[in-house]
Short mmCIF file of C-alpha atoms in Angstrom, two decimals:
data_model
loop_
_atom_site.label_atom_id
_atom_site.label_comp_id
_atom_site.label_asym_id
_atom_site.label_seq_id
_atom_site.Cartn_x
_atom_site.Cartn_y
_atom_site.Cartn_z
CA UNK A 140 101.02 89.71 106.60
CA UNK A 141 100.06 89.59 102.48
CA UNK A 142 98.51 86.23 101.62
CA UNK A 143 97.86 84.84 105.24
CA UNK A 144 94.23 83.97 105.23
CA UNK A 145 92.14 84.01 108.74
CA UNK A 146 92.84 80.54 109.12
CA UNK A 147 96.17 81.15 109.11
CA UNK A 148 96.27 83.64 111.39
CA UNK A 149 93.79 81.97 113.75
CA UNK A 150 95.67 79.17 114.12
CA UNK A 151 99.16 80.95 114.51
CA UNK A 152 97.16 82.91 117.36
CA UNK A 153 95.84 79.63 119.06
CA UNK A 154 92.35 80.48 118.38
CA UNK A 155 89.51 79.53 115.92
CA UNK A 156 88.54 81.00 112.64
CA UNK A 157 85.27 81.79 114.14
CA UNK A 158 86.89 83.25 117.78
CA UNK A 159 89.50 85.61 115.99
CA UNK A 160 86.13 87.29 114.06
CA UNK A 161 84.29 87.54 116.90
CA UNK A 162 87.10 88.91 118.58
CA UNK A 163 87.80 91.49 116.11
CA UNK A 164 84.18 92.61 115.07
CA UNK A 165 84.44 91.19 111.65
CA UNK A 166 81.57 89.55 109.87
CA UNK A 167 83.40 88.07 107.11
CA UNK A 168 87.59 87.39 106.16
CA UNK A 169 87.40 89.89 103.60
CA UNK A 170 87.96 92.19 106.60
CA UNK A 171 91.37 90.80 107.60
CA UNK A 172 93.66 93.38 105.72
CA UNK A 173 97.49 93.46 105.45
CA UNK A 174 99.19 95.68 108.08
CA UNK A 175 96.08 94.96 110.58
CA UNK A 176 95.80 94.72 114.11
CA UNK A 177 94.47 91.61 115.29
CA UNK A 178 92.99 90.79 118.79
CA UNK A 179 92.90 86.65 120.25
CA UNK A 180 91.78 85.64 123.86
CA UNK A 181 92.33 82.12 124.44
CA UNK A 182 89.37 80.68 126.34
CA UNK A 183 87.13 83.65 126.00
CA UNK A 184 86.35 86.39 123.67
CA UNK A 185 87.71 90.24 123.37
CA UNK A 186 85.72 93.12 123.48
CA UNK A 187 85.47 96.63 123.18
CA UNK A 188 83.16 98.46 125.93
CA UNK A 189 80.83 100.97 124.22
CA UNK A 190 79.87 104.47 125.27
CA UNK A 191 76.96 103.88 127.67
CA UNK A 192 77.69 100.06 128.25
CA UNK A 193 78.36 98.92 131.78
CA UNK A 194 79.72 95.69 133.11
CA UNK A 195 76.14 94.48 133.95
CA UNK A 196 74.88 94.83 130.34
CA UNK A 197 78.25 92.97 129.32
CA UNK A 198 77.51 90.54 131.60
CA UNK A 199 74.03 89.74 130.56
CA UNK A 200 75.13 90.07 127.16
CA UNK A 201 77.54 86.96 127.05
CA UNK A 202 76.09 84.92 130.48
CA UNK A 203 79.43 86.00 132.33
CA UNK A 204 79.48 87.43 136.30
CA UNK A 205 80.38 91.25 136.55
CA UNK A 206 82.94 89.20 139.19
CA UNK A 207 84.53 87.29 136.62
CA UNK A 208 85.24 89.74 134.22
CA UNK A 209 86.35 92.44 136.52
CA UNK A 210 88.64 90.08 137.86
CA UNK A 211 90.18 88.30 134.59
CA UNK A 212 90.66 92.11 133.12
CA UNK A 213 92.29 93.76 136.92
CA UNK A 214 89.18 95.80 137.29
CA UNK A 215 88.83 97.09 140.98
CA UNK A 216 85.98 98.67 140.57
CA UNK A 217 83.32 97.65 138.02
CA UNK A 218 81.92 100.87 137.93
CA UNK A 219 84.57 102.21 136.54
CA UNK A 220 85.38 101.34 133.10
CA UNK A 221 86.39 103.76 129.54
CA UNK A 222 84.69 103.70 126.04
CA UNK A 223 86.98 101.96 123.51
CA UNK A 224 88.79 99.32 126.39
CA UNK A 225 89.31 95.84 125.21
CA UNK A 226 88.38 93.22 127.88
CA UNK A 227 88.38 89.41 128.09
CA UNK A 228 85.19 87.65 128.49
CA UNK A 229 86.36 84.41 129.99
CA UNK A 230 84.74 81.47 128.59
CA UNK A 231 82.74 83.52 126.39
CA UNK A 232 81.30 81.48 122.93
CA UNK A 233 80.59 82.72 119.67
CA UNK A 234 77.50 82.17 119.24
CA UNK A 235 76.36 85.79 119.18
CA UNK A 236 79.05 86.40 116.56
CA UNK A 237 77.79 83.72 114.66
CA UNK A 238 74.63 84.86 114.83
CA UNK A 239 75.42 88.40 113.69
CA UNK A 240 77.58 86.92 110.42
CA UNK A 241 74.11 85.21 109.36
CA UNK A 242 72.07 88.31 109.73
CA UNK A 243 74.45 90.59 108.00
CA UNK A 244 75.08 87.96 105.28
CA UNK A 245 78.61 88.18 105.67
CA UNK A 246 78.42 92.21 104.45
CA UNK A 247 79.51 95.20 106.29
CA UNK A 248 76.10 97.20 107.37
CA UNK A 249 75.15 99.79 109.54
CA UNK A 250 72.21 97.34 110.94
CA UNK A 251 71.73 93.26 110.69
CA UNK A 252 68.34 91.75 109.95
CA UNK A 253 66.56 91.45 113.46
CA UNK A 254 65.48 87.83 112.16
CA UNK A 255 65.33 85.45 108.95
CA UNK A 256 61.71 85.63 107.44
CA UNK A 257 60.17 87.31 104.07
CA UNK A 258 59.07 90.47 103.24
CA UNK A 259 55.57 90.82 103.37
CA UNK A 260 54.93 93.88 103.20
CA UNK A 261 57.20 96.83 101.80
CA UNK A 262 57.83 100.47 103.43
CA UNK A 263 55.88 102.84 101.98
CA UNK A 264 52.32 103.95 101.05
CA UNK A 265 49.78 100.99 100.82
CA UNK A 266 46.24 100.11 101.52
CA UNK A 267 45.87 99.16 105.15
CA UNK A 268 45.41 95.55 105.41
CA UNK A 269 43.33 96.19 108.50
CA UNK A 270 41.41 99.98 107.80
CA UNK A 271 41.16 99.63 103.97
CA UNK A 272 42.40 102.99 103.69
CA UNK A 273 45.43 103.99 101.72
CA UNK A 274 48.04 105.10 104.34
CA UNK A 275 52.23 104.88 105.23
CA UNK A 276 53.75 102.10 106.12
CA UNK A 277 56.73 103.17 108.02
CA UNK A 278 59.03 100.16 107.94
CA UNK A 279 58.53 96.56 106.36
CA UNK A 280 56.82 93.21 107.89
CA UNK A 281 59.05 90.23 108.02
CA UNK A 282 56.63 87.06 108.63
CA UNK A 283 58.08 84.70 111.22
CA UNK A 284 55.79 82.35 113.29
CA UNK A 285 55.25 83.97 117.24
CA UNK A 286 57.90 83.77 119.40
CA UNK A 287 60.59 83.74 116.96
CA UNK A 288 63.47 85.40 118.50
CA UNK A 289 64.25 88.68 117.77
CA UNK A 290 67.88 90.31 117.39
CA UNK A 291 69.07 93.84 118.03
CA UNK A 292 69.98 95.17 114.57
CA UNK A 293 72.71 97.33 116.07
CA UNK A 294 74.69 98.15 119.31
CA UNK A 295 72.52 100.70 121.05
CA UNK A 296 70.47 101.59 124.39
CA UNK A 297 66.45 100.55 125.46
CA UNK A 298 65.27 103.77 124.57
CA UNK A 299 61.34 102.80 125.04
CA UNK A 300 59.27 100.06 125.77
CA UNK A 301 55.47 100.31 125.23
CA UNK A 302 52.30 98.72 124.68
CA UNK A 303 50.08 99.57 121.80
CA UNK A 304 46.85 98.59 121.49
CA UNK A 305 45.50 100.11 118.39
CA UNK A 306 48.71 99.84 116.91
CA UNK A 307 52.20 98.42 117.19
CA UNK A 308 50.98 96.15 119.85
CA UNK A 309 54.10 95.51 122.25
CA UNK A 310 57.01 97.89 121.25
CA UNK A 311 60.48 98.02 121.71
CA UNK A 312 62.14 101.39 120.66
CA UNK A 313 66.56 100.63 120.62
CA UNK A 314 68.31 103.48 120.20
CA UNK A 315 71.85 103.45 118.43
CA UNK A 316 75.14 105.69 117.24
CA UNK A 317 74.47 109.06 114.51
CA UNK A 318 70.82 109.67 115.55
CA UNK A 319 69.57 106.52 114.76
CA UNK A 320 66.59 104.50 116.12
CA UNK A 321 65.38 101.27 115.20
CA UNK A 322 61.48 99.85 116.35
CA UNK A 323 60.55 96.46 116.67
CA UNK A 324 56.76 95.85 116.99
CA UNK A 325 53.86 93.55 117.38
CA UNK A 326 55.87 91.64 120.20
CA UNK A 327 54.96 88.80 122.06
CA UNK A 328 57.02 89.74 124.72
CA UNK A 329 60.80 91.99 125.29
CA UNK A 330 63.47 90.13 127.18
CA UNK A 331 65.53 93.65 127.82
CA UNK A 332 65.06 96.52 130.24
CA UNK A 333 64.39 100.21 129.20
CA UNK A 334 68.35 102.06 130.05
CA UNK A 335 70.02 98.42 129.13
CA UNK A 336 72.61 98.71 126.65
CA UNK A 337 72.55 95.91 124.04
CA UNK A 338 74.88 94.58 121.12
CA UNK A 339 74.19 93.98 118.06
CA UNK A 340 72.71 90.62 117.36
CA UNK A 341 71.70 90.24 121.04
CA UNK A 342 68.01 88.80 121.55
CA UNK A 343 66.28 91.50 122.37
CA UNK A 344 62.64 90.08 122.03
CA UNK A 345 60.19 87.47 120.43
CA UNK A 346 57.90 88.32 117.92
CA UNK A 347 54.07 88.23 117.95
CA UNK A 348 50.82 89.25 117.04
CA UNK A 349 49.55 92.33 119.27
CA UNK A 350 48.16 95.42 118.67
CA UNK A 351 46.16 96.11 115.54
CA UNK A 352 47.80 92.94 112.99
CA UNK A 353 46.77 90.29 110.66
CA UNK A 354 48.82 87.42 111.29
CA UNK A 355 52.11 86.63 113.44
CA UNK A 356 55.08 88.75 111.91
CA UNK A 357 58.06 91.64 112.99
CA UNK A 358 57.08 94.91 111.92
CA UNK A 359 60.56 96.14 111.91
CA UNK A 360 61.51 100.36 111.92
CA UNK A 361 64.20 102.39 111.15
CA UNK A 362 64.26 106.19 111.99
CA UNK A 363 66.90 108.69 111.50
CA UNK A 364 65.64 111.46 114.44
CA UNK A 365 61.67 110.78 114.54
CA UNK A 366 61.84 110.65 110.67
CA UNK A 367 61.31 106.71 109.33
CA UNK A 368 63.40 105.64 106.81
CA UNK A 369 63.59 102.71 103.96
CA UNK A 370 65.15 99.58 106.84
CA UNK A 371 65.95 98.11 102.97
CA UNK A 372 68.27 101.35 102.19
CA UNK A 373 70.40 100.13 105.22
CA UNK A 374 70.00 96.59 105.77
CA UNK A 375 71.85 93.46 103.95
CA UNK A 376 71.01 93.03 100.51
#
């Protein structure tokens, strides 16, 4: 209804201001629009199953049994569930949610930042801190101290896990919605499986300082196809 704010309607709802965004996939109240549909589940969060995503990777996304949700949501057969469903996770928190409404700095985005840290080094052509020769840096360094977790910038799929040596060090390759791909590299270690879908804001890693690298820090990719683009173009101002 005009001039309800989110408190409002969280409380008329029986929820929290913080539960009825996570439950509705907003990061901010300037998202709760007259003449909108709003989604509450009392002791537990709503959400809507991606293409790709089974009940395990829900599951291990919010700490819940495969058992419990298939039985608060009727669901005889876990292997069986549809793109776009809305299902209760019971006793589900928000702390993912909150965690995504940090890294998108309460802005609408087509990726979060995978972790709080400054830009060290820019995408685009530089000297190479390592070689000395002038070469392409295909995404940015954020400098974080090792093991600093790591979130997935966007719902997607393990697409690739590798190790890199002379280069990336331990890499983790997500792939999301339109084509997209985002790289996370110079891990310490990946706490996901390669076919595991993920949402965004899930830890998907901690950050390091393998392969060929000057000092702990995220070298952090994004790639529409094989082609890697400005993360900055796309990312939270």
């Amino acid at each position: 209804v005009s001039g309800e704010s989110l408190a409002d309607i969280a409380s008329q709802m029986g929820v929290t201001a913080d539960e009825l965004l996570a439950d509705n996939g907003l990061v901010s109240a300037s998202g709760v629009i007259a003449g909108r549909t709003m989604y509450a589940a009392a002791g537990g969060l709503v959400h809507v199953i991606k293409r790709g995503q089974t009940l395990t990777d829900i599951s291990i996304t919010y700490g819940a049994s495969v058992e419990k949700i298939a039985q608060e949501n009727g669901i005889s057969d876990p292997g069986r569930i549809n793109a776009g469903q809305r299902i209760v996770i019971p006793g589900a928190s928000t702390n993912l949610w909150k965690t995504v409404i940090r890294l998108s700095r309460g802005q609408e985005s087509r990726f979060i930042w995978p972790l709080d840290g400054e830009i060290t080094s820019p995408f685009g052509w530089r000297i190479h801190p390592v070689f000395g020769t002038r070469h392409h840096h295909n995404g940015i360094d954020i400098d974080v101290p090792e093991g600093t977790i790591v979130h997935a910038a966007a719902p997607g799929t393990v697409r690739q896990i590798y190790d890199d040596p002379e280069g990336y060090g331990t890499a983790l390759v997500l792939e999301h919605a339109d084509g997209y791909l985002t790289v996370y590299g110079h891990l310490s270690s990946v706490l996901v499986s390669v076919g595991q879908y993920v949402e965004v804001g899930q830890l998907v890693a901690e950050s390091g300082n393998t392969g060929v690298s000057t000092g702990p820090h995220l070298h952090f990719e994004v790639r529409h196809g094989e082609f890697p683009i400005d993360p900055q173009r796309y990312l939270p101002s």
